[in-house]
Short mmCIF file of C-alpha atoms in Angstrom, two decimals:
data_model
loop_
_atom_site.label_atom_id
_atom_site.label_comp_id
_atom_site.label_asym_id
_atom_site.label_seq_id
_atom_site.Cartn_x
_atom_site.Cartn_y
_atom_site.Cartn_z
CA UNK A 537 -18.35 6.58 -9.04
CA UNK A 538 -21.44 4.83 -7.58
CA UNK A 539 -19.50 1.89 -6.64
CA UNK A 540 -16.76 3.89 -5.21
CA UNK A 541 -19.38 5.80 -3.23
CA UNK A 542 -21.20 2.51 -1.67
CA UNK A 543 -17.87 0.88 -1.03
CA UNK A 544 -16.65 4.12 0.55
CA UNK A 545 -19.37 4.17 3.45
CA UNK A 546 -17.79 0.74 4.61
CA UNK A 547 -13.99 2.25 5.67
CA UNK A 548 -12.76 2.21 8.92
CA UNK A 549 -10.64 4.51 9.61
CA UNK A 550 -9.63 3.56 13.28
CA UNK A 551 -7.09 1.20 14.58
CA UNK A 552 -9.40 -1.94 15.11
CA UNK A 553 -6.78 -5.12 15.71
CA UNK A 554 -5.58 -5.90 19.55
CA UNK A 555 -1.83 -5.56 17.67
CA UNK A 556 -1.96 -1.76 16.48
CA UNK A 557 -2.47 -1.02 20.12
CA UNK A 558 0.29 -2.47 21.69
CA UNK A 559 4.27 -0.82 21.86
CA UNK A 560 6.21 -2.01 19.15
CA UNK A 561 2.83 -3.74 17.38
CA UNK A 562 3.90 -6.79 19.92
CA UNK A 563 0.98 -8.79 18.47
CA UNK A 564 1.86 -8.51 14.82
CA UNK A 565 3.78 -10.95 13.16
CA UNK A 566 2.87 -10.88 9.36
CA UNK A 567 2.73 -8.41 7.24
CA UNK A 568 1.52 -8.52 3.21
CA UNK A 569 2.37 -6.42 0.32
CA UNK A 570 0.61 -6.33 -2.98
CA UNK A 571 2.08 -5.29 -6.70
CA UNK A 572 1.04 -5.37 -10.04
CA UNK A 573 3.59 -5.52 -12.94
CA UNK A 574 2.96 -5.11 -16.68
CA UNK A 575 4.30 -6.68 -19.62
CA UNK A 576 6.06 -4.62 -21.92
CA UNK A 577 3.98 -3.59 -24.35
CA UNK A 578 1.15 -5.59 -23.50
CA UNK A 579 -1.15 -4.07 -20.94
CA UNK A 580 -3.41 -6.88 -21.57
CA UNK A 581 -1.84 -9.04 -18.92
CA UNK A 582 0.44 -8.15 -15.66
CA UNK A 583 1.96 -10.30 -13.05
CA UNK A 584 0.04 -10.22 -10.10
CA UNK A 585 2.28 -10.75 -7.08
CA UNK A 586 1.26 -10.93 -2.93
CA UNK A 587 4.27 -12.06 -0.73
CA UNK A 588 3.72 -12.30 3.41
CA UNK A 589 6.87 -11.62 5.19
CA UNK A 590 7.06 -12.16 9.05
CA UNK A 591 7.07 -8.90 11.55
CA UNK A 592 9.48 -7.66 12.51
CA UNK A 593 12.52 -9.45 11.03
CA UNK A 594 10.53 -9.13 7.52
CA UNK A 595 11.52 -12.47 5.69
CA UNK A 596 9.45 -13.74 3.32
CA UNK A 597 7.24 -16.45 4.58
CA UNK A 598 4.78 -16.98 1.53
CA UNK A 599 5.16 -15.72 -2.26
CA UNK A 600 2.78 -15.93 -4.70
CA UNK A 601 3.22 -14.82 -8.53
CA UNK A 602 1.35 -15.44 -11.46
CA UNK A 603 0.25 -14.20 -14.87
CA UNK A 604 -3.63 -12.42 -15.17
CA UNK A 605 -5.61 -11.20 -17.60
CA UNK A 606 -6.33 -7.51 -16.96
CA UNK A 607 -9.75 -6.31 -18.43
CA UNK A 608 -10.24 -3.48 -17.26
CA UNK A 609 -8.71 0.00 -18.71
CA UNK A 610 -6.72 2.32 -17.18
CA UNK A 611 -8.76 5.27 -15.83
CA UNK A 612 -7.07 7.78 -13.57
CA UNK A 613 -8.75 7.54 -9.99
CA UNK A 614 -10.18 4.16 -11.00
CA UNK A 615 -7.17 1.99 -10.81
CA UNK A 616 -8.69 -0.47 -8.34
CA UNK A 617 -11.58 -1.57 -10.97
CA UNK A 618 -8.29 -2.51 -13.26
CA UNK A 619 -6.21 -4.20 -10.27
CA UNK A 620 -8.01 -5.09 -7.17
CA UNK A 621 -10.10 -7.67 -8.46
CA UNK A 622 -6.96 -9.92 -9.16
CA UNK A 623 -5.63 -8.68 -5.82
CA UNK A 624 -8.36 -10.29 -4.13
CA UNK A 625 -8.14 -13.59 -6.09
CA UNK A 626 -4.49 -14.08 -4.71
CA UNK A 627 -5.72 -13.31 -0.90
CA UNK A 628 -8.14 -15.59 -1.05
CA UNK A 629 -6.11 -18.40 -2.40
CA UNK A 630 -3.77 -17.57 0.25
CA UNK A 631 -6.73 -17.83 2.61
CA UNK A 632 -7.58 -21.45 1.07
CA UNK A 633 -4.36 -22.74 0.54
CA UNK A 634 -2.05 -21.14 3.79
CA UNK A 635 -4.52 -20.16 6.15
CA UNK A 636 -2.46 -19.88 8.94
CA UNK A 637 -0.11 -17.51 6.92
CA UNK A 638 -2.37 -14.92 6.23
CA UNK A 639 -1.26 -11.56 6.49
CA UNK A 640 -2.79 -9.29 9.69
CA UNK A 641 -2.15 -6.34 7.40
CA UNK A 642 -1.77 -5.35 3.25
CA UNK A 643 0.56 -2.69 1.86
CA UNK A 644 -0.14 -1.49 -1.24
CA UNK A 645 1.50 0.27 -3.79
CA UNK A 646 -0.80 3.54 -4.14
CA UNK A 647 -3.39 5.24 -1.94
CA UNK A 648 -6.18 5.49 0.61
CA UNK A 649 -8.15 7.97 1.43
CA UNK A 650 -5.40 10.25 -0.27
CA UNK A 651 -7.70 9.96 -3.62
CA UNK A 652 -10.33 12.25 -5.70
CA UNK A 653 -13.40 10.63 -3.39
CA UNK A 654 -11.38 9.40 -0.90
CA UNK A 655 -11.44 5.80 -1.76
CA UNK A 656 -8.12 4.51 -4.12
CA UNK A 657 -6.77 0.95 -4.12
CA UNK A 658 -5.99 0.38 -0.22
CA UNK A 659 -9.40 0.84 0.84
CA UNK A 660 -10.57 -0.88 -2.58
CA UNK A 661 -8.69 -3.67 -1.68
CA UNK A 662 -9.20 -3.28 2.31
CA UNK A 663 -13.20 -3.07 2.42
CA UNK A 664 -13.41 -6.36 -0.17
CA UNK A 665 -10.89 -8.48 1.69
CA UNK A 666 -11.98 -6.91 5.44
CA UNK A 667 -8.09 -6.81 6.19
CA UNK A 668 -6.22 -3.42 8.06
CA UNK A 669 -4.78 -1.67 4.68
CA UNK A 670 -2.39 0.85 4.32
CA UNK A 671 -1.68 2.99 0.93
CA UNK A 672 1.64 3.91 0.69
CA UNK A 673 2.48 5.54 -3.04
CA UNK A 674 5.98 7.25 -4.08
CA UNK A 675 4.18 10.07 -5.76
CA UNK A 676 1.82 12.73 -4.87
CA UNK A 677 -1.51 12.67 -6.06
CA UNK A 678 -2.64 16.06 -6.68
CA UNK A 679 -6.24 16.39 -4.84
CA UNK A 680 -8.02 18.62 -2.66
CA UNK A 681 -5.79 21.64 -3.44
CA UNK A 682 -2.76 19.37 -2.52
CA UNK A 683 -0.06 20.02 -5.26
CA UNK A 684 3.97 19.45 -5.31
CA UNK A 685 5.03 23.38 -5.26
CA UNK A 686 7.85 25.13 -3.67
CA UNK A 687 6.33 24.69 -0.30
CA UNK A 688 5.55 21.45 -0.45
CA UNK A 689 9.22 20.87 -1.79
CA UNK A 690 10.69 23.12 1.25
CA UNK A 691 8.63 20.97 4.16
CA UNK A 692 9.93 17.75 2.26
CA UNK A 693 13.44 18.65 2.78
CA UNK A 694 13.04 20.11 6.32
CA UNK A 695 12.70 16.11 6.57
CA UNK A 696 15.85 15.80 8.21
CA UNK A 697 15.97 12.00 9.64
CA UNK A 698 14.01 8.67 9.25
CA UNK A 699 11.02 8.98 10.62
CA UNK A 700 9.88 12.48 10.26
CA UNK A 701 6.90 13.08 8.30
CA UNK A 702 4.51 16.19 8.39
CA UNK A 703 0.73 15.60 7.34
CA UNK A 704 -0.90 16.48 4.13
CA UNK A 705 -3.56 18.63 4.99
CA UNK A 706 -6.46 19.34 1.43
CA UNK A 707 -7.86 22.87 0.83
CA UNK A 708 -10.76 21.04 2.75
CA UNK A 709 -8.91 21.22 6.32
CA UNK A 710 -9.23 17.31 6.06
CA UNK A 711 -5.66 15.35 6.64
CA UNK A 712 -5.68 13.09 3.90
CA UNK A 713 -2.34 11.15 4.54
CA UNK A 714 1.63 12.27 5.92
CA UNK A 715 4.53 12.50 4.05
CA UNK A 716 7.18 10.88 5.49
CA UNK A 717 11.18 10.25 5.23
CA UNK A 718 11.36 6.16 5.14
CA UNK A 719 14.89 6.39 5.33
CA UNK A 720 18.42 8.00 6.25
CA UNK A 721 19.63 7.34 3.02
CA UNK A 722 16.50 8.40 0.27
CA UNK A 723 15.34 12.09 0.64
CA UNK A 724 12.83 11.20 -1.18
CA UNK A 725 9.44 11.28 0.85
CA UNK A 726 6.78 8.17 1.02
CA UNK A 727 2.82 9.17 0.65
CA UNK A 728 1.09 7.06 3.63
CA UNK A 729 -2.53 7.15 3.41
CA UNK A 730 -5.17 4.99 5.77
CA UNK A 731 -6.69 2.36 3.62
CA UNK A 732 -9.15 0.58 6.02
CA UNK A 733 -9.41 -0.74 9.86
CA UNK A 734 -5.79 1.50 10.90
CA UNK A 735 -5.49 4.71 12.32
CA UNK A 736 -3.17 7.43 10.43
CA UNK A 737 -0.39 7.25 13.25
CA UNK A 738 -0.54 3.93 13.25
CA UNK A 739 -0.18 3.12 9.47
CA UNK A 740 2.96 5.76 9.86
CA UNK A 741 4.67 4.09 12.54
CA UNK A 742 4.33 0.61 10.66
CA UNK A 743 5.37 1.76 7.14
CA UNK A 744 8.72 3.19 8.83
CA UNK A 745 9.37 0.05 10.62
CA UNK A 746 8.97 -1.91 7.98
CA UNK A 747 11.51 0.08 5.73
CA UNK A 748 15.12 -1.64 5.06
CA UNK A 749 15.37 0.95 2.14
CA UNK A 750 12.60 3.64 0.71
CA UNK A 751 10.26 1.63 -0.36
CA UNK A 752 8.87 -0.77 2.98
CA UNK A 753 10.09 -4.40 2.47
CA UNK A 754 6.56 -6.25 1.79
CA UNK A 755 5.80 -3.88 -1.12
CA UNK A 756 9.46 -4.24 -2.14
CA UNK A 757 9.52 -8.08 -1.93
CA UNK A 758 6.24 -8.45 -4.20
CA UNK A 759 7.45 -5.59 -6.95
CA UNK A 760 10.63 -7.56 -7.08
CA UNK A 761 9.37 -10.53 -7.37
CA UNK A 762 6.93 -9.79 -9.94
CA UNK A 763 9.44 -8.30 -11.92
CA UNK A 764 11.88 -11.53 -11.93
CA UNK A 765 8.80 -13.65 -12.96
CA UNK A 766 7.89 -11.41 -15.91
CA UNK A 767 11.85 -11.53 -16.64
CA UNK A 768 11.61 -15.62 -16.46
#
């Protein structure tokens, strides 16, 4: 909790890039997405996977997968001591190996600020790598009086087309993320949450664009992949 507390005073939670500024993110033209998968079984080691893809036509310009040892348990609300650390090993290859390919912004598969102290894997991950991170999880993390009941189930389906979303306001009067509708074809809502240097809008407006399906195409590309290594 310490830790989480002294990282915590470091987020940013305004847009802070030229690119998040500009209509249609003109400036941007890669985007990364992390993922961890586990072997069966064996929690002991996981396949940690980063893959760039270009913005906006989202094809994969850089993959990287490979086995690590995870130490750390699993603690709920203290994921990013079990997966971050690995996370940031594979940027910062990237960074030595493909400088020119690194990413201008992370997805990753959980949350922000949407979190018990307000600071889950995407800021984890965005305040030790100093990249614009964006949580984006499939569930919702019940915190700050924020729980999936009949209400929350009736604004989800007044989610009529791509795009919509309604904020997630806590028992606190703090917005701690938006639910949105990725996609025509999936009523089932995405969790966005600000991880570090992007605004809330912005994060929103990315996350859709960046959806070919439900789940936005760089986290996609790095679950899949991580899943067809582990298979191999």
């Amino acid at each position: 909790r310490r830790e989480q507390a002294r990282l915590r005073a470091g987020v940013l939670e305004e847009d802070t890039e030229p690119w998040q500024k500009e209509p249609q993110f003109s400036g941007l033209h890669r985007v990364g997405g992390v993922d961890l998968s586990y072997s069966k079984g064996d929690e002991s080691r996981a396949c940690a996977s980063l893959v760039v893809l270009s913005y906006p036509d989202l094809e994969v310009l850089y993959q990287d997968c490979r086995m690590v040892p995870v130490t750390a348990p699993y603690v709920a609300g203290f994921l990013a001591f079990r997966e971050v650390p690995v996370l940031v090993e594979a940027v910062q290859r990237l960074q030595r190996e493909e400088p020119q390919l690194q990413p201008q912004v992370l997805l990753v598969d959980g949350n922000g600020l949407l979190h018990p102290r307000g600071f889950g894997i995407a800021c984890h991950l965005g305040v030790l790598t100093d990249l614009p991170c964006i949580g984006v999880a499939k569930n919702l993390l019940h915190v700050d009086g924020l729980v999936r009941d009949e209400l929350h189930k009736e604004q989800v389906r007044s989610l009529q087309r791509s795009g919509e979303a309604f904020p997630l306001t806590g028992t606190s009067g703090k917005v701690l993320g938006m639910v949105l509708r990725s996609h025509e074809n999936s009523s089932r809502p995405l969790y966005v949450s600000v991880g570090h240097r992007v605004s809330l809008g912005t994060a929103v407006s990315l996350v859709r664009a960046c959806c070919r399906f439900r789940v936005p195409e760089p986290i996609r590309q790095a679950d899949i992949r991580s899943r067809e290594y582990l298979r191999r």
